[in-house]
PDB file of C-alpha atoms in Angstrom:
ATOM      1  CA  UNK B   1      30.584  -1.664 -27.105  1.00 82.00           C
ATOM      2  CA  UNK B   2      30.306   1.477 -25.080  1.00 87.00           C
ATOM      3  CA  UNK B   3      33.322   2.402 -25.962  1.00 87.00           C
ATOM      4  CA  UNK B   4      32.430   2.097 -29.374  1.00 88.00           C
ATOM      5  CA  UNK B   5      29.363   4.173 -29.031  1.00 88.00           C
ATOM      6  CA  UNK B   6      31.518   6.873 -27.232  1.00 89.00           C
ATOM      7  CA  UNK B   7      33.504   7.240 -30.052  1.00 89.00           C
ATOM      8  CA  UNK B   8      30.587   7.572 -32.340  1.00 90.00           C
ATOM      9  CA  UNK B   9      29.841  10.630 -30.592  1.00 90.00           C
ATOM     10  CA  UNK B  10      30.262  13.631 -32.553  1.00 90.00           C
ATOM     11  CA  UNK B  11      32.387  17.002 -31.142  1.00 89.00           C
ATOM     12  CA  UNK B  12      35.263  17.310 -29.020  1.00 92.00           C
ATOM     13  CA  UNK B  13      35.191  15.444 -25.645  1.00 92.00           C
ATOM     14  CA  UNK B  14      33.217  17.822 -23.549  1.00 92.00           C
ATOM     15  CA  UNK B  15      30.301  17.986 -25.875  1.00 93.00           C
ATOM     16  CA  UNK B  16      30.840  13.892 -26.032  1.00 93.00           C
ATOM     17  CA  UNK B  17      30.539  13.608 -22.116  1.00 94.00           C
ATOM     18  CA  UNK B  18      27.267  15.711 -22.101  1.00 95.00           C
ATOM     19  CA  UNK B  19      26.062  13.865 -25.138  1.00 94.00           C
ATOM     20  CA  UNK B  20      26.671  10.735 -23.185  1.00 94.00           C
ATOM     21  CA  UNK B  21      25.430  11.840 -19.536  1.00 95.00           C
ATOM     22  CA  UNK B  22      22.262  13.085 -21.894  1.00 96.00           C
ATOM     23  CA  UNK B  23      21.306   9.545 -23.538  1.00 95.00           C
ATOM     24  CA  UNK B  24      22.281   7.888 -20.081  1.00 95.00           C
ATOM     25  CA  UNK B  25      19.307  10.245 -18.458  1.00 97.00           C
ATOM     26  CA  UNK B  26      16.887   9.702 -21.071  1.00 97.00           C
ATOM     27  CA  UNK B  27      17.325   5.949 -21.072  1.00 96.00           C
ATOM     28  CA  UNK B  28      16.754   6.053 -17.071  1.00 96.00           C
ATOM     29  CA  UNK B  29      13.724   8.566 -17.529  1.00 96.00           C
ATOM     30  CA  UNK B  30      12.579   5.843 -20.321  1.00 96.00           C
ATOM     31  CA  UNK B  31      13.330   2.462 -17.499  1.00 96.00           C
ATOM     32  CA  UNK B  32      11.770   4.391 -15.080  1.00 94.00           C
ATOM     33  CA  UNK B  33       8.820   5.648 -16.867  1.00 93.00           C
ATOM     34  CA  UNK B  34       7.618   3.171 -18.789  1.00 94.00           C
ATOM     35  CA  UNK B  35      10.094  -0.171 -19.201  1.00 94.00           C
ATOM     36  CA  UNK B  36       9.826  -0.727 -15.470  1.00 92.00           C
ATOM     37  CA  UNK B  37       5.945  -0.314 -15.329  1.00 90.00           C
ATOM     38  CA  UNK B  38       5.992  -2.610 -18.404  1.00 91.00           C
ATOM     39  CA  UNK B  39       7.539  -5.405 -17.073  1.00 89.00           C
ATOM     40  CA  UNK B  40       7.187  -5.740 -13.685  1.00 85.00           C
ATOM     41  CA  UNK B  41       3.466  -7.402 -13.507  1.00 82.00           C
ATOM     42  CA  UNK B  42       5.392 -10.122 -15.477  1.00 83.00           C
ATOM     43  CA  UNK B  43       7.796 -11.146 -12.720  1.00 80.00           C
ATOM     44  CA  UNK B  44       5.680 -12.451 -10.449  1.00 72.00           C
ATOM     45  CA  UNK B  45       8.417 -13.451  -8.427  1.00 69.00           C
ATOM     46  CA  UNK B  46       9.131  -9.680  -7.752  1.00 69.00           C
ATOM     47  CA  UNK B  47       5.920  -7.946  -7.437  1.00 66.00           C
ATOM     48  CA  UNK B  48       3.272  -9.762  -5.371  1.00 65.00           C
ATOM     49  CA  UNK B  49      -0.622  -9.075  -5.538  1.00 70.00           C
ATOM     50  CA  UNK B  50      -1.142  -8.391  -1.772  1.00 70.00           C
ATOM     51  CA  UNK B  51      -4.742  -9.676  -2.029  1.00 75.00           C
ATOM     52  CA  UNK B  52      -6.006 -12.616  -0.707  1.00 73.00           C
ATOM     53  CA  UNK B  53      -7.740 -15.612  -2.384  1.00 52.00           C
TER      54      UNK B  53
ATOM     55  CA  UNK V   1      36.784  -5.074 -29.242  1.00 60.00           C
ATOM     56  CA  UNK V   2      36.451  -9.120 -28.971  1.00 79.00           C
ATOM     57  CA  UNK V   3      33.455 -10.995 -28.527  1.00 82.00           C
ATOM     58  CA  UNK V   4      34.337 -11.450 -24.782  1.00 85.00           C
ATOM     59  CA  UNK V   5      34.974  -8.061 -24.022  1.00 85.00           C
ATOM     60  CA  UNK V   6      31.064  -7.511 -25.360  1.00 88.00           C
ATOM     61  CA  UNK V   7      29.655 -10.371 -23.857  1.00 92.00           C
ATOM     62  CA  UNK V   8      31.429  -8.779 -20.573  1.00 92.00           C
ATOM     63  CA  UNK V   9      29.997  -5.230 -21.046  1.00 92.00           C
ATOM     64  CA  UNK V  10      26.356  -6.841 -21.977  1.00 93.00           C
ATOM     65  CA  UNK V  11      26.601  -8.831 -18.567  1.00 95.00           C
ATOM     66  CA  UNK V  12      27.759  -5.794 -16.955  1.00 94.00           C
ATOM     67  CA  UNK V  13      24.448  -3.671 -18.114  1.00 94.00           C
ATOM     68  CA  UNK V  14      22.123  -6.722 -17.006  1.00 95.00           C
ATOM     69  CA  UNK V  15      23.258  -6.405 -13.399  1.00 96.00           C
ATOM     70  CA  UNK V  16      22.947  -2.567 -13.519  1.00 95.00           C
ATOM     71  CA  UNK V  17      19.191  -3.367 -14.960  1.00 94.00           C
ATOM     72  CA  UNK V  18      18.560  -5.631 -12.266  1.00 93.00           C
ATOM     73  CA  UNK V  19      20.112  -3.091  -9.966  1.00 95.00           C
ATOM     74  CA  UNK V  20      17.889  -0.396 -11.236  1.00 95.00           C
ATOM     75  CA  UNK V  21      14.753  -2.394 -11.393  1.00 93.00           C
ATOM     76  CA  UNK V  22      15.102  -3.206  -7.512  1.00 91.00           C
ATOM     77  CA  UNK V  23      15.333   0.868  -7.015  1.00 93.00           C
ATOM     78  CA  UNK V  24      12.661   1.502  -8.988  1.00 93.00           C
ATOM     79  CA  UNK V  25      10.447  -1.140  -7.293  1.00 90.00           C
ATOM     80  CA  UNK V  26      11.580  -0.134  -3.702  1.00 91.00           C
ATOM     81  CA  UNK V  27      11.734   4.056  -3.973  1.00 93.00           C
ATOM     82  CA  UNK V  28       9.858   5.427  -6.859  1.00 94.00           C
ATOM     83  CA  UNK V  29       6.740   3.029  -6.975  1.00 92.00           C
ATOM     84  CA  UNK V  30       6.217   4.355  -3.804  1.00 93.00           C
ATOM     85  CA  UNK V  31       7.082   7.810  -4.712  1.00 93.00           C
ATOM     86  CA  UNK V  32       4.665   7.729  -7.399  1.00 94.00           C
ATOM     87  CA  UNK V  33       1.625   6.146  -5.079  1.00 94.00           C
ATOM     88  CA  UNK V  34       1.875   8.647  -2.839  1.00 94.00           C
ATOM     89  CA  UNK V  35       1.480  10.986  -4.190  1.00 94.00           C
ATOM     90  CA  UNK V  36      -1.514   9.733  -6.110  1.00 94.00           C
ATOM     91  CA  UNK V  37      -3.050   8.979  -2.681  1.00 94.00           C
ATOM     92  CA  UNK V  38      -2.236  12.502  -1.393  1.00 94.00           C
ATOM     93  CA  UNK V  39      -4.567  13.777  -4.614  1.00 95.00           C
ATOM     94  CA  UNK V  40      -7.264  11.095  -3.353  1.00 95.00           C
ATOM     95  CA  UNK V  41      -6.906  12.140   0.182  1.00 94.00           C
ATOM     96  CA  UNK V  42      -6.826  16.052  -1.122  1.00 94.00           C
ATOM     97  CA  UNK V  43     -10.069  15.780  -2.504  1.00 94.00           C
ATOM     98  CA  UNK V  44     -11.800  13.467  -0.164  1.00 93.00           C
ATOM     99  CA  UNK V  45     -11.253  16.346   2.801  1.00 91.00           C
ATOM    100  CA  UNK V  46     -11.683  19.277  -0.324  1.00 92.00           C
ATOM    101  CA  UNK V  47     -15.285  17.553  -0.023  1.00 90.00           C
ATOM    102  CA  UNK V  48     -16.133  17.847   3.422  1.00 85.00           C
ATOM    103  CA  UNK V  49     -15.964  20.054   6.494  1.00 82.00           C
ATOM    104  CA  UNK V  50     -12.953  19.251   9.210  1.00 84.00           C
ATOM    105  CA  UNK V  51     -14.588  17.403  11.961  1.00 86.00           C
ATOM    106  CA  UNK V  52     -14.843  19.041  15.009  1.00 86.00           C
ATOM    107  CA  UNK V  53     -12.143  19.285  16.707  1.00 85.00           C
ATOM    108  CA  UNK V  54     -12.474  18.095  19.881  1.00 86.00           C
ATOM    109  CA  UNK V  55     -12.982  14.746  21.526  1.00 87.00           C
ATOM    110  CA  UNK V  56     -16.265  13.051  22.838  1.00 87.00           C
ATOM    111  CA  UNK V  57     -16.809   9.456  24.724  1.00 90.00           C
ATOM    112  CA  UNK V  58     -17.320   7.420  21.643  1.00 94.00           C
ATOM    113  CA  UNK V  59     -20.729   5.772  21.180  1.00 94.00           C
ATOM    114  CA  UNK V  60     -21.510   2.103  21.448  1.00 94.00           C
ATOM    115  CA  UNK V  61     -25.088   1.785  20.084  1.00 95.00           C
ATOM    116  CA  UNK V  62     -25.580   0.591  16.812  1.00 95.00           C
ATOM    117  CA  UNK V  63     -23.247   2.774  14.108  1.00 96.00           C
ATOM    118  CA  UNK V  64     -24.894   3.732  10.943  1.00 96.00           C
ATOM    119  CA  UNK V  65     -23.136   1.836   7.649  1.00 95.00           C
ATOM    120  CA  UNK V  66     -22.109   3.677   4.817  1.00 94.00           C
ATOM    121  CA  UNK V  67     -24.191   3.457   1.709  1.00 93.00           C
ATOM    122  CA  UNK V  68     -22.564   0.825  -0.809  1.00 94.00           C
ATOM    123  CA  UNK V  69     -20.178   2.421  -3.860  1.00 96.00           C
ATOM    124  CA  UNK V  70     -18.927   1.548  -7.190  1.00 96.00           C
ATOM    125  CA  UNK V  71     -15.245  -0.154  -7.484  1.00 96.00           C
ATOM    126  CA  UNK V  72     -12.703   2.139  -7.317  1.00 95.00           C
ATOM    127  CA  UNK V  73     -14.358   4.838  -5.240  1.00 96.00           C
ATOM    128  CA  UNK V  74     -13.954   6.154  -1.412  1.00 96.00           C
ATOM    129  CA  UNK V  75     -14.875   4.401   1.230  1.00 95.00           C
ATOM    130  CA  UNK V  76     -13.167   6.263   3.699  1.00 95.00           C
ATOM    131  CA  UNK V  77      -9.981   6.942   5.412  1.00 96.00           C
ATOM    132  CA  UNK V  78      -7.650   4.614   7.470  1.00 97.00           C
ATOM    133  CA  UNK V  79      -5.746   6.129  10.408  1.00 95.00           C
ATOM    134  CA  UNK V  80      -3.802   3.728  12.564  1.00 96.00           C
ATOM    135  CA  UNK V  81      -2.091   5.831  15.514  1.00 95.00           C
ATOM    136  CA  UNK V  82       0.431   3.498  15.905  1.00 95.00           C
ATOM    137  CA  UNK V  83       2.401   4.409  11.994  1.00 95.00           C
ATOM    138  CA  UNK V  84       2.267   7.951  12.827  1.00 93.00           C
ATOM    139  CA  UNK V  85       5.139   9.211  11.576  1.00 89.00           C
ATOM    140  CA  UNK V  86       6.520   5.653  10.039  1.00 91.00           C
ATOM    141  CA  UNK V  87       4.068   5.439   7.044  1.00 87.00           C
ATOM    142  CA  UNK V  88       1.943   7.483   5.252  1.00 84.00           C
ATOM    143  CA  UNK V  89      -1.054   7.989   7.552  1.00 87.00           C
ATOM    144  CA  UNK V  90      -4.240   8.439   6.721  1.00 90.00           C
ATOM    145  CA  UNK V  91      -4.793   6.486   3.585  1.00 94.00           C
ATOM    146  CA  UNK V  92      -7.862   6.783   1.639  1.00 96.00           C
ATOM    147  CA  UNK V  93      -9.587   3.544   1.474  1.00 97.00           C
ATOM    148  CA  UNK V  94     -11.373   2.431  -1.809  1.00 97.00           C
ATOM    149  CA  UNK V  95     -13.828   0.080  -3.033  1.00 97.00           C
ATOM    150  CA  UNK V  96     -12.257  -3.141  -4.508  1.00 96.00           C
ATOM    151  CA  UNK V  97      -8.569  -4.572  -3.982  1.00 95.00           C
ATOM    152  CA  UNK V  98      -7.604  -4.654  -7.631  1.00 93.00           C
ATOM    153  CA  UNK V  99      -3.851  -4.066  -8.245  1.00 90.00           C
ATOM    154  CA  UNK V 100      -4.644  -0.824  -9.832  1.00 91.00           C
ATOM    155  CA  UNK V 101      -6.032   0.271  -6.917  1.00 94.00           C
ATOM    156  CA  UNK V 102      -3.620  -0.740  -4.153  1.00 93.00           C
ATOM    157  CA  UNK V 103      -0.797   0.209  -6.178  1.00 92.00           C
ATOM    158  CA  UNK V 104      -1.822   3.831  -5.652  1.00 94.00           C
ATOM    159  CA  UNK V 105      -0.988   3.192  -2.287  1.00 94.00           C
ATOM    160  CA  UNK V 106      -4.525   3.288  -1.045  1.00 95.00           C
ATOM    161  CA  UNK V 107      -6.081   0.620   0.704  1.00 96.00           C
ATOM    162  CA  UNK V 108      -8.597  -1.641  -0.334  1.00 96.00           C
ATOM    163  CA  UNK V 109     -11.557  -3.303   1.063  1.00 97.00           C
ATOM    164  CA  UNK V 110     -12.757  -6.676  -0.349  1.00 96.00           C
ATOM    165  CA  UNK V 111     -16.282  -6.200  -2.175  1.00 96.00           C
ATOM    166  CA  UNK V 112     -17.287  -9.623  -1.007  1.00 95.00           C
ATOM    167  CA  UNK V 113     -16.749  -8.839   3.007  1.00 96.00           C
ATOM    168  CA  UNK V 114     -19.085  -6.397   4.984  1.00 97.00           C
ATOM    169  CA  UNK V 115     -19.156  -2.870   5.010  1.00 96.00           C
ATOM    170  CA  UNK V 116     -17.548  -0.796   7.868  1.00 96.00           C
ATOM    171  CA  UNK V 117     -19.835  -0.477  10.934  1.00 94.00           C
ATOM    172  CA  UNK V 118     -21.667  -3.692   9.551  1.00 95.00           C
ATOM    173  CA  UNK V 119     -21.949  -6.830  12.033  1.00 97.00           C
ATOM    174  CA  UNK V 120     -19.577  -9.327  10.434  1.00 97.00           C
ATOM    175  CA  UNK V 121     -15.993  -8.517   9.323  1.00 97.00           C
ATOM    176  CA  UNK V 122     -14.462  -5.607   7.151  1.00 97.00           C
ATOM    177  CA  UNK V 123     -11.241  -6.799   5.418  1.00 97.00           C
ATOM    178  CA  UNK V 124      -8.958  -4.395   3.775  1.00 97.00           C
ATOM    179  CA  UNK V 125      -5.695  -5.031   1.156  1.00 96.00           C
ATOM    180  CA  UNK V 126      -2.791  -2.841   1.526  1.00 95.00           C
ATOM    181  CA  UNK V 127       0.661  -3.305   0.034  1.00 93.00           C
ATOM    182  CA  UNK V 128       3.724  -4.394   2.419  1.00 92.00           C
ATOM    183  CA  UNK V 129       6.386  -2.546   0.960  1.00 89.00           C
ATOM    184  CA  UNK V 130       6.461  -1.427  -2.765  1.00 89.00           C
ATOM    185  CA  UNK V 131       3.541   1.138  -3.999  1.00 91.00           C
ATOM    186  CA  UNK V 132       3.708   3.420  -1.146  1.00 91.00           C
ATOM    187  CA  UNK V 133       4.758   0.816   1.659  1.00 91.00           C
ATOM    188  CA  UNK V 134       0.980   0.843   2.638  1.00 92.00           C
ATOM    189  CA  UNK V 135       0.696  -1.779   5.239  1.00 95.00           C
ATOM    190  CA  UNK V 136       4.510  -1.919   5.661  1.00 94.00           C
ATOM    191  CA  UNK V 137       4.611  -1.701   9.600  1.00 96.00           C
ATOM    192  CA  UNK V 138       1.943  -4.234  10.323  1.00 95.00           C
ATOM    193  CA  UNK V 139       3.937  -6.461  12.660  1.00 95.00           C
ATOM    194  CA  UNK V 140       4.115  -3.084  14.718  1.00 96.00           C
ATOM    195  CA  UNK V 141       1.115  -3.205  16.170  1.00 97.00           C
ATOM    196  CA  UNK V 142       0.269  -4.871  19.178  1.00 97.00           C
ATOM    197  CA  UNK V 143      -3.403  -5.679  20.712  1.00 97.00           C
ATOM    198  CA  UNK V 144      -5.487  -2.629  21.722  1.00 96.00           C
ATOM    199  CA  UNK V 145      -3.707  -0.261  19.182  1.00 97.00           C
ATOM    200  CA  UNK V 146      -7.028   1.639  17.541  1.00 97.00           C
ATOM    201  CA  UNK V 147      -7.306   1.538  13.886  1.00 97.00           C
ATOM    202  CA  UNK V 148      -9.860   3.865  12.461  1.00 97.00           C
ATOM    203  CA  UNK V 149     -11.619   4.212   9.684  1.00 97.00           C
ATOM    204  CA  UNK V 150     -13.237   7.939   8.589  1.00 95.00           C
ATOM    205  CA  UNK V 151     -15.984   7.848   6.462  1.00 95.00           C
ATOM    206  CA  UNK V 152     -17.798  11.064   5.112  1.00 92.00           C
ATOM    207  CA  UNK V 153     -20.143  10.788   8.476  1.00 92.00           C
ATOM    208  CA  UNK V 154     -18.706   9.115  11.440  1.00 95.00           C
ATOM    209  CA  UNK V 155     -15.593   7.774  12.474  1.00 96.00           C
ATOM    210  CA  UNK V 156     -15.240   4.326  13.547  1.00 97.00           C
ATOM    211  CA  UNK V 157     -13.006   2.728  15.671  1.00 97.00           C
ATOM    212  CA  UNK V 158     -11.193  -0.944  16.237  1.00 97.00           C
ATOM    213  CA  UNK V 159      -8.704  -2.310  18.150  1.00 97.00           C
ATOM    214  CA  UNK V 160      -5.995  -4.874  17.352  1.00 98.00           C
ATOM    215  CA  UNK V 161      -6.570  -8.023  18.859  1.00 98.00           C
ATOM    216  CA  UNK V 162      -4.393 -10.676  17.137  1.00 97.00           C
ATOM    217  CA  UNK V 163      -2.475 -11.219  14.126  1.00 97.00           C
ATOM    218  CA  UNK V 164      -1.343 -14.507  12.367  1.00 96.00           C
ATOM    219  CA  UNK V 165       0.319 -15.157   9.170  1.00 95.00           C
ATOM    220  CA  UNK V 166      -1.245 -17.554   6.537  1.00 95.00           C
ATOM    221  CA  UNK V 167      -0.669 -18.514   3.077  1.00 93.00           C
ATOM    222  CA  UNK V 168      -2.086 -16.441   0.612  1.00 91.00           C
ATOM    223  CA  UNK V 169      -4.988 -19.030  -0.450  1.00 91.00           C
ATOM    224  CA  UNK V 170      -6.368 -19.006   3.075  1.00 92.00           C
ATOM    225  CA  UNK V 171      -9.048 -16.465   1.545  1.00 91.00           C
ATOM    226  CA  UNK V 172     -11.858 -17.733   5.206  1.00 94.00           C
ATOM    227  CA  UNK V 173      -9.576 -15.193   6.854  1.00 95.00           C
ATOM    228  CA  UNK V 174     -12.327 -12.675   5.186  1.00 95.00           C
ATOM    229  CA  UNK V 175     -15.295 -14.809   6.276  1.00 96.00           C
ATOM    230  CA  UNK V 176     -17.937 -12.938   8.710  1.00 96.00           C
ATOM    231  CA  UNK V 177     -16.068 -14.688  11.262  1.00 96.00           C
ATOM    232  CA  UNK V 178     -12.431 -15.443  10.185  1.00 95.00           C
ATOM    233  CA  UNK V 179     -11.651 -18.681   9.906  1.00 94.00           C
ATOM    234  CA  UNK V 180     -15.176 -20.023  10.339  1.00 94.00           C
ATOM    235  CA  UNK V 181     -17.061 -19.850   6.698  1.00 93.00           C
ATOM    236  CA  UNK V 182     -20.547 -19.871   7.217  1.00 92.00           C
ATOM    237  CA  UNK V 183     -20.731 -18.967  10.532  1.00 95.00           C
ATOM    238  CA  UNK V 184     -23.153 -16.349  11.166  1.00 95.00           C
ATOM    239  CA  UNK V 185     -21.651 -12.642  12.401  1.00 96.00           C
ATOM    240  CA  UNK V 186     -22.467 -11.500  16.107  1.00 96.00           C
ATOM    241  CA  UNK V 187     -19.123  -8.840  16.531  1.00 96.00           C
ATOM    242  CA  UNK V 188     -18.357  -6.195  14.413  1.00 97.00           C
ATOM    243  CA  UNK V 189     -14.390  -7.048  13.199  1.00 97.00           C
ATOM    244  CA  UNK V 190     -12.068  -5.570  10.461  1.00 97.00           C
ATOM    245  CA  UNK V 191      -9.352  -7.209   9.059  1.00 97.00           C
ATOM    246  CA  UNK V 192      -6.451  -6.018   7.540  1.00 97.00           C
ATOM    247  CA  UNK V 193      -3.814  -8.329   4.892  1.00 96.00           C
ATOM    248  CA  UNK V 194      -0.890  -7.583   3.619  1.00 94.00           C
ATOM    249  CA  UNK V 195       2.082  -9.192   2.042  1.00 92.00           C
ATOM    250  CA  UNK V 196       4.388 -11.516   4.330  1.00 92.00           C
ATOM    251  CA  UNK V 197       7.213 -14.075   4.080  1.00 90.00           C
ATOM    252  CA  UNK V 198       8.678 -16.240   6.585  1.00 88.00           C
ATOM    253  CA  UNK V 199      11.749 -15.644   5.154  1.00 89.00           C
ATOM    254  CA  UNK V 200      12.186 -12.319   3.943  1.00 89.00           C
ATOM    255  CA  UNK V 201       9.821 -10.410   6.474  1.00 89.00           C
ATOM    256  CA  UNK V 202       8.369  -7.310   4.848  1.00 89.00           C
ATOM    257  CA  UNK V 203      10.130  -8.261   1.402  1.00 88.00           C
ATOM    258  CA  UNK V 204       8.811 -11.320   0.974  1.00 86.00           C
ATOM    259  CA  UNK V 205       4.906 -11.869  -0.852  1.00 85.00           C
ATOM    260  CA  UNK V 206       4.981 -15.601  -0.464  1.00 88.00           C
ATOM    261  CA  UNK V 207       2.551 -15.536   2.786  1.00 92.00           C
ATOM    262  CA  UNK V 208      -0.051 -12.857   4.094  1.00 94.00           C
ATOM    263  CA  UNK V 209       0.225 -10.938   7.566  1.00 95.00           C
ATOM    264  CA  UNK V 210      -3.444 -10.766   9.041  1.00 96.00           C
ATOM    265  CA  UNK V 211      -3.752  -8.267  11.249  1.00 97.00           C
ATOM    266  CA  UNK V 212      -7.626  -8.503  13.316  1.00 98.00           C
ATOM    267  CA  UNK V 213      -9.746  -5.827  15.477  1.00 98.00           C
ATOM    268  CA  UNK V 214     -12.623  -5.445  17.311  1.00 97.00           C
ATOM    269  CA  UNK V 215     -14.976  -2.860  16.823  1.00 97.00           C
ATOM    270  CA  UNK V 216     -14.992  -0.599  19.867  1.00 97.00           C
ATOM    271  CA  UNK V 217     -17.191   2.452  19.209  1.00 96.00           C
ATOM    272  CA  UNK V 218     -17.705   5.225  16.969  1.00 96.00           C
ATOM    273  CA  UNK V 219     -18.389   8.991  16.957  1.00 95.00           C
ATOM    274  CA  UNK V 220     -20.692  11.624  14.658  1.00 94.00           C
ATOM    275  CA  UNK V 221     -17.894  13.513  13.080  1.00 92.00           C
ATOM    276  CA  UNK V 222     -19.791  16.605  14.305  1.00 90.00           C
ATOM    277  CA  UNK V 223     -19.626  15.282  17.703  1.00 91.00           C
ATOM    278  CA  UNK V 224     -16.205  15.103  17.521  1.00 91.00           C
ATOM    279  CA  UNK V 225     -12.726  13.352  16.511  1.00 93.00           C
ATOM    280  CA  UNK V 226     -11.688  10.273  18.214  1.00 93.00           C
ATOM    281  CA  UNK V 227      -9.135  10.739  21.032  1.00 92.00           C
ATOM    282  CA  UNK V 228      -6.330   8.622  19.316  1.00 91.00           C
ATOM    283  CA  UNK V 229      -6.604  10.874  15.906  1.00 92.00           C
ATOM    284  CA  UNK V 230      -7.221  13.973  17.690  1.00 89.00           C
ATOM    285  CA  UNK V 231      -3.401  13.132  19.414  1.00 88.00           C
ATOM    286  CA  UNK V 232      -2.028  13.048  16.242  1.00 86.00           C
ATOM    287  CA  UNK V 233      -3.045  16.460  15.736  1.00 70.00           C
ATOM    288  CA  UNK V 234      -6.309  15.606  13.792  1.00 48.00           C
ATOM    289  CA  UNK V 235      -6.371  13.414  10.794  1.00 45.00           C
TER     290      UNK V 235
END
């Protein structure tokens, strides 16, 4: 799968590293920004309402 | 590439989710929080004038209480002597202990308990560890550590006398007097929760730390800054 998607990469293998190490940033910045904030009320198991009552 | 080898690689990027999920729960909530309390905390002093800087026999008449305010806006400031230099000190304390609220790493007090200075009992909400790690070194502090609480006018100060750990119903740990609902006030207490497990310690949310003080005295701000604070180099 990911080596699929490598491949799919255009340019020589350089420019294919960078393009990769790019998308792997922006889909952290995205987790980290907003899918993590998302979810995370959700999982009550994880994140605990330190309030009382 | 088989349907194994995918099922592998899929498997692979749910434990590196998980993985991330735990580091973003553990490092950058509290990253985040902290720095939304330091802009809280920046414009709560911004507003007023330093207290004075030096230290006066704190006062044991009757302090004056704060005038109520809306949810979500200062109370005051927490100091508690004892985290210096483990926790974020100083942590603005606001009006209400929604999640959206503690989980700027500022502490909360509970509408429905008295106000600070009041006879009765002050409770605050903090988080444990998560969301600026708040309340994370509660089981640090042993009776007669001071825990203060700065409000625009005077600075009031209690000291640790006990702490238990309940289950998070056990909501009469709020009451006037903990543990006795209906009971009418005679001290002046404070109260602070936070997040507990029997198991996991500090990790854990499946129980509550209670932390409880006495009210020992206060001071005019232009008087002076309590001893304890003033060691820490002022608040």
């Amino acid at each position: 799968m990911y080596a699929w998607l490598f491949r799919r990469l255009p340019g020589p293998l350089p420019v294919r590293l960078l393009l990769a190490l790019v998308l792997l940033a922006a889909v952290l910045v995205g987790l980290f920004g907003w899918g993590f904030p998302a979810v995370a009320p959700h999982l009550t198991w994880l994140t605990g309402d330190p309030a009382l009552g | 590439m088989s349907a194994v080898g995918v099922l592998g690689e899929l498997m692979i990027t749910l434990g590196v989710l998980l993985a991330l999920l735990l580091v973003w729960q553990l490092w950058w909530t509290t990253v985040v929080a902290r720095q939304d309390a330091d802009a809280v905390l920046a414009e709560v002093r911004a507003a007023l004038p330093p207290a004075a800087a030096t230290t006066a026999a704190l006062r044991t008449d009757d302090p004056p209480v704060p005038e109520p305010v809306g949810h979500g806006e200062v109370v005051g400031v927490l100091t508690v002597p004892r985290w210096d230099g483990l926790t974020r000190n100083a942590m603005p304390v606001v009006e209400g202990t929604t999640p959206d609220l503690l989980d700027r790493a500022l502490a909360g007090r509970y509408p429905e308990t008295q106000r600070v200075g009041e006879v009765g009992n002050v409770a605050l909400a903090g988080h444990r560890r998560t969301f600026g790690d708040s309340f994370r070194y509660v089981d640090r502090l042993v009776p007669g550590d001071p825990v203060v609480i700065e409000t625009a006018s005077t600075w009031y100060v209690y000291e640790v006398t006990a702490h238990e750990v309940v289950d998070p119903s056990e909501s009469s740990v709020l009451a006037p007097v903990p543990k006795q609902p209906g009971v009418a006030p005679a001290e002046r207490l404070l109260t602070l929760t936070t997040c507990h497990s029997r198991t996991l310690g500090e990790y854990g949310n499946d129980q509550r730390w209670i932390t409880y003080a006495t009210f020992v005295g206060w001071l005019d701000r232009a008087e002076g800054t309590p001893e304890p604070v003033l060691a820490l180099g002022g608040a």
